[in-house]
Amino acid sequence: MIKKLTLIMSVVCAIPIICACSFSTSPSLPQAPYLTLPQEMTTAAPDISATPAESETEPPPEPVTITMSFIGDCMLATDRGGEYEGSFNLLAKEVGPSYFFENFTELFESDDWTVANLENVFTDNPDAKTRNKGYTPAYWYKSTTANTAILNEGSIEIVSLANNHSEDYGKIGYDDTRAALEAADVMWGDNESIITLEKEGFTVALYCTTFYYTGYDRIISDKMAKVDADYKIVYFHGGTERVHEPDEWKAAGARRMIDNGIDLVIGGHPHVLQPIEIYKGKTIVHSLGNFVFGGSRSEENRTIVYRITLTATEGEITDISDEIIPCYVYTDLYKPGIITDEAQIAALHAFLAGETASPMGE
């Protein structure tokens, strides 16, 4: 299996990596190669003893290519469902559903599945009441079920409901959210349901889950071990908010997931980016940060799209390539966009490689 990592400077400009480097996400984390050089595939020498008739009877199997894009926290709502000047809910009514992902429509339409973390409730039910969270400050994010069209227009096919806001309005709100997503033909995953994706016989298991404390990774790994799939991804929600360095327990747990058979680990919840680690040849994205984030207008203005392409022949992976697409959380109100400034791109890459403390280049 070949592992390649390509850093995308813009949608139309791919910069190949020409050297290998190492990084760690904290002083106590082991050094791991962040970028790996492509290696030439080795193929068996042709069997020259075969007769022309024998060599022509069975055409070579066609490879299957699967591309998935992952984005961070999407909050398509306003606290308590408010509609006031500058709020997400009011803006959604004014601009229409295509506005928010407009800068990524072509990119997300070109993949097989785009995956986001959905941190709000979709409900039109007046009986859906805020639940008591038992701490302050607390926020409850809600919008109408009509806002599921934002996901459709943005070509977001899968969302995670495994987070700390999907039950802001209790069971009623959670059930309404799932029903609204299903009506909009958007797949959803949570702690109880692992999504199995299939393309031309190749299967991908995607587990959208929370990961709030040390040791829970063993539960995640045990659940995934029972799933029969060619490739396994954990897309989790957990860790300390608004810190650029992953918690030691979280980073250790992500590595144990790799040890226990997970092929790709992607995290969220801190609301900021955290570095990317290559561990035993597999990728850990410690935090994707925010993406379309209606909960605030002043979050750190950096995020990425993490994009992976798998190539397989007869169920065996022959190539894996990654792309990191540097993005702004805001190019306009609640509207992310792709970064084209070379200095800002370089600063973000340096951070992801563990070379600097901030993706802002500070």
Coordinates of C-alpha atoms in Angstrom, one line a residue:
M1 CA 0.0 0.0 0.0
I2 CA 1.3 3.4 -0.9
K3 CA 0.8 6.4 1.3
K4 CA 1.0 9.9 -0.3
L5 CA 0.1 13.3 1.2
T6 CA -0.4 16.3 -1.0
L7 CA -0.9 19.8 0.3
I8 CA -3.4 21.8 -1.8
M9 CA -2.6 25.5 -2.1
S10 CA -5.9 26.1 -3.9
V11 CA -8.5 24.1 -5.6
V12 CA -6.6 24.4 -8.9
C13 CA -3.0 24.3 -7.7
A14 CA -1.5 21.2 -6.1
I15 CA 2.0 21.4 -4.7
P16 CA 3.8 18.0 -4.5
I17 CA 5.8 17.3 -1.4
I18 CA 9.5 16.7 -2.2
C19 CA 10.9 16.0 1.2
A20 CA 10.0 14.2 4.4
C21 CA 9.9 15.8 7.7
S22 CA 8.9 14.9 11.3
F23 CA 6.8 16.6 13.9
S24 CA 5.1 15.9 17.2
T25 CA 1.9 17.5 18.6
S26 CA 3.5 18.1 22.0
P27 CA 6.9 17.6 23.6
S28 CA 5.9 14.2 25.0
L29 CA 4.4 12.9 21.7
P30 CA 6.6 10.6 19.7
Q31 CA 8.2 11.9 16.5
A32 CA 6.2 10.8 13.5
P33 CA 6.7 11.6 9.8
Y34 CA 4.1 14.2 8.8
L35 CA 4.7 13.9 5.1
T36 CA 5.9 10.8 3.3
L37 CA 7.4 10.6 -0.1
P38 CA 5.5 8.6 -2.7
Q39 CA 7.1 5.2 -3.3
E40 CA 7.0 3.5 -6.6
M41 CA 4.6 0.5 -6.7
T42 CA 6.2 -2.8 -7.4
T43 CA 4.4 -5.1 -9.8
A44 CA 5.1 -8.7 -10.5
A45 CA 7.0 -9.5 -13.7
P46 CA 4.8 -10.5 -16.6
D47 CA 4.4 -14.2 -17.1
I48 CA 6.0 -14.6 -20.6
S49 CA 5.2 -18.3 -20.6
A50 CA 1.5 -17.6 -21.0
T51 CA 0.1 -18.1 -24.5
P52 CA -1.6 -15.1 -26.3
A53 CA -4.9 -16.9 -25.9
E54 CA -4.4 -17.3 -22.1
S55 CA -3.3 -13.7 -21.6
E56 CA -6.3 -12.3 -23.5
T57 CA -9.1 -14.3 -21.9
E58 CA -9.2 -12.4 -18.5
P59 CA -8.9 -8.6 -18.8
P60 CA -7.2 -7.0 -15.8
P61 CA -9.7 -6.0 -13.0
E62 CA -10.8 -2.3 -13.0
P63 CA -9.7 -0.4 -9.9
V64 CA -12.3 1.5 -7.8
T65 CA -11.5 5.0 -6.6
I66 CA -13.3 6.5 -3.5
T67 CA -12.9 10.1 -2.5
M68 CA -14.1 11.5 0.8
S69 CA -14.0 15.1 2.1
F70 CA -14.1 15.9 5.8
I71 CA -14.9 19.2 7.4
G72 CA -15.2 20.4 11.0
D73 CA -18.0 21.8 13.2
C74 CA -21.0 23.1 11.3
M75 CA -23.5 25.0 13.4
L76 CA -26.4 25.9 11.0
A77 CA -28.4 27.7 13.7
T78 CA -28.6 30.4 16.3
D79 CA -28.6 30.1 20.1
R80 CA -32.2 29.3 21.2
G81 CA -33.4 29.6 17.6
G82 CA -33.1 33.4 17.6
E83 CA -33.7 35.5 14.5
Y84 CA -32.1 38.9 14.9
E85 CA -29.8 41.1 12.9
G86 CA -26.5 39.3 12.3
S87 CA -27.8 35.9 13.4
F88 CA -27.4 32.8 11.3
N89 CA -31.1 32.0 11.3
L90 CA -32.1 35.4 9.9
L91 CA -29.3 35.4 7.4
A92 CA -30.4 31.9 6.2
K93 CA -33.8 33.3 5.4
E94 CA -32.4 36.3 3.6
V95 CA -29.7 34.6 1.4
G96 CA -31.1 31.2 0.7
P97 CA -29.5 27.8 1.3
S98 CA -26.8 27.8 -1.4
Y99 CA -25.0 30.8 0.1
F100 CA -23.1 29.1 3.0
F101 CA -21.1 26.4 1.1
E102 CA -21.0 28.3 -2.2
N103 CA -17.2 28.4 -2.3
F104 CA -17.0 24.6 -2.0
T105 CA -19.9 23.4 -4.2
E106 CA -17.7 22.2 -7.0
L107 CA -15.2 20.6 -4.7
F108 CA -17.8 18.7 -2.7
E109 CA -19.8 17.6 -5.7
S110 CA -16.7 16.0 -7.1
D111 CA -16.2 13.6 -4.3
D112 CA -18.2 10.5 -3.3
W113 CA -19.1 11.7 0.2
T114 CA -18.6 14.9 2.2
V115 CA -18.8 14.5 6.0
A116 CA -19.5 17.2 8.5
N117 CA -20.2 17.5 12.2
L118 CA -23.6 19.0 12.7
E119 CA -23.9 20.9 16.0
N120 CA -27.5 22.0 16.1
V121 CA -31.1 20.7 16.2
F122 CA -33.5 20.9 13.3
T123 CA -37.0 21.2 14.5
D124 CA -40.3 23.0 13.9
N125 CA -41.9 21.6 17.0
P126 CA -43.0 24.2 19.6
D127 CA -42.9 21.4 22.2
A128 CA -39.1 21.0 21.8
K129 CA -37.7 22.6 25.0
T130 CA -34.1 23.3 26.0
R131 CA -32.7 20.7 28.3
N132 CA -31.0 21.5 31.5
K133 CA -27.2 21.3 30.9
G134 CA -26.2 21.9 34.5
Y135 CA -23.4 24.4 33.7
T136 CA -22.9 28.0 32.6
P137 CA -22.4 29.5 30.1
A138 CA -24.6 27.2 28.1
Y139 CA -26.0 27.5 24.6
W140 CA -28.8 25.7 22.8
Y141 CA -28.6 25.8 18.9
K142 CA -31.8 25.4 16.9
S143 CA -33.1 26.2 13.4
T144 CA -36.0 25.2 11.3
T145 CA -36.1 21.9 9.3
A146 CA -36.0 24.0 6.2
N147 CA -32.3 24.6 6.8
T148 CA -31.5 21.0 5.9
A149 CA -31.5 22.4 2.4
I150 CA -28.2 24.1 3.2
L151 CA -26.6 20.6 3.5
N152 CA -28.2 19.6 0.2
E153 CA -27.0 22.7 -1.7
G154 CA -23.5 22.2 -0.2
S155 CA -23.4 18.6 -1.3
I156 CA -23.0 17.4 2.3
E157 CA -24.1 13.7 2.2
I158 CA -23.2 12.7 5.8
V159 CA -23.3 14.4 9.2
S160 CA -22.3 13.3 12.7
L161 CA -24.8 13.8 15.5
A162 CA -22.3 12.6 18.1
N163 CA -21.6 15.9 19.8
N164 CA -22.6 18.0 22.7
H165 CA -25.4 20.0 20.9
S166 CA -27.4 17.4 19.0
E167 CA -29.6 16.9 22.1
D168 CA -29.9 20.6 23.1
Y169 CA -33.7 20.2 22.8
G170 CA -34.0 16.8 24.3
K171 CA -35.4 13.7 22.7
I172 CA -38.0 15.6 20.7
G173 CA -35.3 17.8 19.2
Y174 CA -33.0 14.8 18.5
D175 CA -35.8 12.8 16.9
D176 CA -36.9 15.7 14.8
T177 CA -33.3 16.3 13.6
R178 CA -32.9 12.7 12.5
A179 CA -36.3 12.8 10.7
A180 CA -35.5 16.1 9.0
L181 CA -32.1 14.7 7.8
E182 CA -33.7 11.5 6.5
A183 CA -36.3 13.6 4.7
A184 CA -33.5 15.6 3.1
D185 CA -31.7 12.3 2.1
V186 CA -28.7 13.2 4.4
M187 CA -27.1 10.2 6.2
W188 CA -26.4 10.6 9.9
G189 CA -24.3 8.7 12.4
D190 CA -24.1 8.8 16.2
N191 CA -22.6 6.7 19.0
E192 CA -25.1 3.9 18.4
S193 CA -24.9 3.6 14.6
I194 CA -21.9 3.0 12.4
I195 CA -22.4 4.0 8.8
T196 CA -21.2 1.5 6.1
L197 CA -20.5 3.0 2.7
E198 CA -20.1 1.0 -0.4
K199 CA -18.8 1.7 -3.9
E200 CA -18.4 -1.0 -6.5
G201 CA -18.0 -3.7 -3.8
F202 CA -15.5 -1.8 -1.7
T203 CA -16.8 -0.9 1.8
V204 CA -15.9 1.9 4.2
A205 CA -17.1 1.9 7.8
L206 CA -17.5 5.4 9.3
Y207 CA -18.1 5.7 13.0
C208 CA -19.3 9.1 14.1
T209 CA -18.7 9.1 17.9
T210 CA -18.0 11.2 21.0
F211 CA -14.6 10.8 22.7
Y212 CA -14.7 12.7 25.9
Y213 CA -12.5 10.8 28.3
T214 CA -9.5 8.5 28.4
G215 CA -10.1 4.9 27.8
Y216 CA -13.3 5.4 25.7
D217 CA -11.2 4.7 22.6
R218 CA -11.3 1.0 23.6
I219 CA -15.1 1.0 23.4
I220 CA -14.8 2.7 20.0
S221 CA -12.3 0.1 18.8
D222 CA -14.3 -2.8 20.1
K223 CA -17.4 -1.6 18.2
M224 CA -15.4 -1.1 15.0
A225 CA -13.8 -4.6 15.4
K226 CA -17.2 -6.1 14.9
V227 CA -17.8 -4.4 11.6
D228 CA -16.8 -6.1 8.4
A229 CA -15.4 -3.4 6.1
D230 CA -12.4 -2.9 3.8
Y231 CA -11.4 0.5 5.4
K232 CA -12.4 1.9 8.8
I233 CA -12.7 5.6 9.8
V234 CA -13.4 7.1 13.2
Y235 CA -14.7 10.7 13.1
F236 CA -14.9 11.7 16.7
H237 CA -15.9 14.7 18.9
G238 CA -13.9 15.4 22.0
G239 CA -11.0 17.2 23.7
T240 CA -10.4 20.5 25.4
E241 CA -11.9 23.5 23.5
R242 CA -9.9 26.3 21.9
V243 CA -6.4 24.8 22.4
H244 CA -4.1 24.1 19.5
E245 CA -2.4 21.2 21.1
P246 CA -4.3 17.9 21.6
D247 CA -4.8 16.6 25.1
E248 CA -2.3 13.9 25.9
W249 CA -5.1 11.4 26.7
K250 CA -6.9 12.1 23.5
A251 CA -3.7 11.8 21.3
A252 CA -2.8 8.5 23.1
G253 CA -6.3 7.2 22.5
A254 CA -6.2 8.1 18.8
R255 CA -3.0 6.2 18.4
R256 CA -4.5 3.2 20.2
M257 CA -7.4 3.2 17.7
I258 CA -4.8 2.9 15.0
D259 CA -3.1 0.1 16.9
N260 CA -6.5 -1.6 17.1
G261 CA -7.2 -1.6 13.4
I262 CA -8.7 1.8 12.6
D263 CA -7.3 3.2 9.3
L264 CA -8.0 6.9 9.7
V265 CA -8.8 9.0 12.8
I266 CA -10.3 12.5 12.5
G267 CA -11.2 14.7 15.5
G268 CA -13.3 17.7 16.2
H269 CA -14.8 19.8 19.0
P270 CA -11.9 22.1 20.1
H271 CA -13.2 24.8 17.5
V272 CA -9.7 25.4 16.4
L273 CA -7.2 23.4 14.3
Q274 CA -4.8 21.0 15.8
P275 CA -1.8 19.3 14.1
I276 CA -1.9 16.3 11.9
E277 CA 0.1 13.2 12.9
I278 CA 1.2 10.2 10.8
Y279 CA 1.4 7.3 13.2
K280 CA 2.5 3.9 11.9
G281 CA 1.8 5.1 8.4
K282 CA -1.7 6.2 9.1
T283 CA -3.2 9.6 9.6
I284 CA -4.6 11.3 12.7
V285 CA -6.2 14.7 12.2
H286 CA -6.4 15.8 15.8
S287 CA -8.9 18.6 15.2
L288 CA -10.5 20.0 12.0
G289 CA -11.7 23.2 13.8
N290 CA -14.9 25.0 12.6
F291 CA -16.4 25.3 9.2
V292 CA -19.8 26.9 8.6
F293 CA -20.1 28.1 12.2
G294 CA -23.3 30.0 13.0
G295 CA -22.6 30.1 16.7
S296 CA -20.2 33.0 16.6
R297 CA -18.8 35.7 14.3
S298 CA -15.4 35.9 16.0
E299 CA -13.8 32.4 16.0
E300 CA -10.3 31.8 14.8
N301 CA -10.4 32.3 11.1
R302 CA -8.6 29.1 9.9
T303 CA -9.8 25.7 9.0
I304 CA -9.2 23.0 6.4
V305 CA -10.9 20.5 4.2
Y306 CA -9.3 17.1 4.7
R307 CA -9.7 15.0 1.6
I308 CA -8.7 11.3 1.1
T309 CA -8.8 9.2 -2.0
L310 CA -8.6 5.4 -1.8
T311 CA -7.8 3.3 -4.9
A312 CA -8.5 -0.4 -4.6
T313 CA -8.5 -3.5 -6.9
E314 CA -10.5 -6.5 -5.9
G315 CA -10.9 -5.2 -2.4
E316 CA -7.2 -4.6 -1.8
I317 CA -6.0 -0.9 -1.4
T318 CA -3.3 -0.1 -3.9
D319 CA -3.0 3.6 -3.3
I320 CA -4.0 6.2 -0.7
S321 CA -3.6 9.9 -1.3
D322 CA -4.5 12.9 1.0
E323 CA -5.1 16.6 0.3
I324 CA -5.2 19.4 2.8
I325 CA -7.1 22.4 1.6
P326 CA -6.4 25.5 3.7
C327 CA -9.5 27.6 4.3
Y328 CA -11.0 30.6 6.1
V329 CA -13.9 30.1 8.5
Y330 CA -15.2 33.5 7.3
T331 CA -14.9 35.1 4.0
D332 CA -18.2 36.8 4.6
L333 CA -20.8 36.3 7.4
Y334 CA -20.9 32.6 8.2
K335 CA -19.3 31.8 4.8
P336 CA -16.0 29.8 4.6
G337 CA -13.7 30.0 1.7
I338 CA -10.4 28.7 0.3
I339 CA -7.2 30.5 1.2
T340 CA -5.1 31.6 -1.8
D341 CA -2.6 33.8 0.0
E342 CA 0.7 31.9 -0.2
A343 CA 2.1 33.2 3.1
Q344 CA -1.1 32.3 5.0
I345 CA -1.0 28.8 3.4
A346 CA 2.6 28.3 4.4
A347 CA 1.8 29.3 8.0
L348 CA -1.1 26.9 8.2
H349 CA 1.0 24.0 6.8
A350 CA 3.8 24.8 9.2
F351 CA 1.3 24.6 12.1
L352 CA -0.2 21.3 10.9
A353 CA 3.3 19.9 10.7
G354 CA 3.9 20.8 14.4
E355 CA 6.5 23.5 13.6
T356 CA 4.6 26.5 15.0
A357 CA 2.1 27.1 17.8
S358 CA -0.7 28.8 15.7
P359 CA -2.1 28.4 12.2
M360 CA -2.4 32.2 12.0
G361 CA 1.4 32.5 11.6
E362 CA 1.8 34.3 14.9

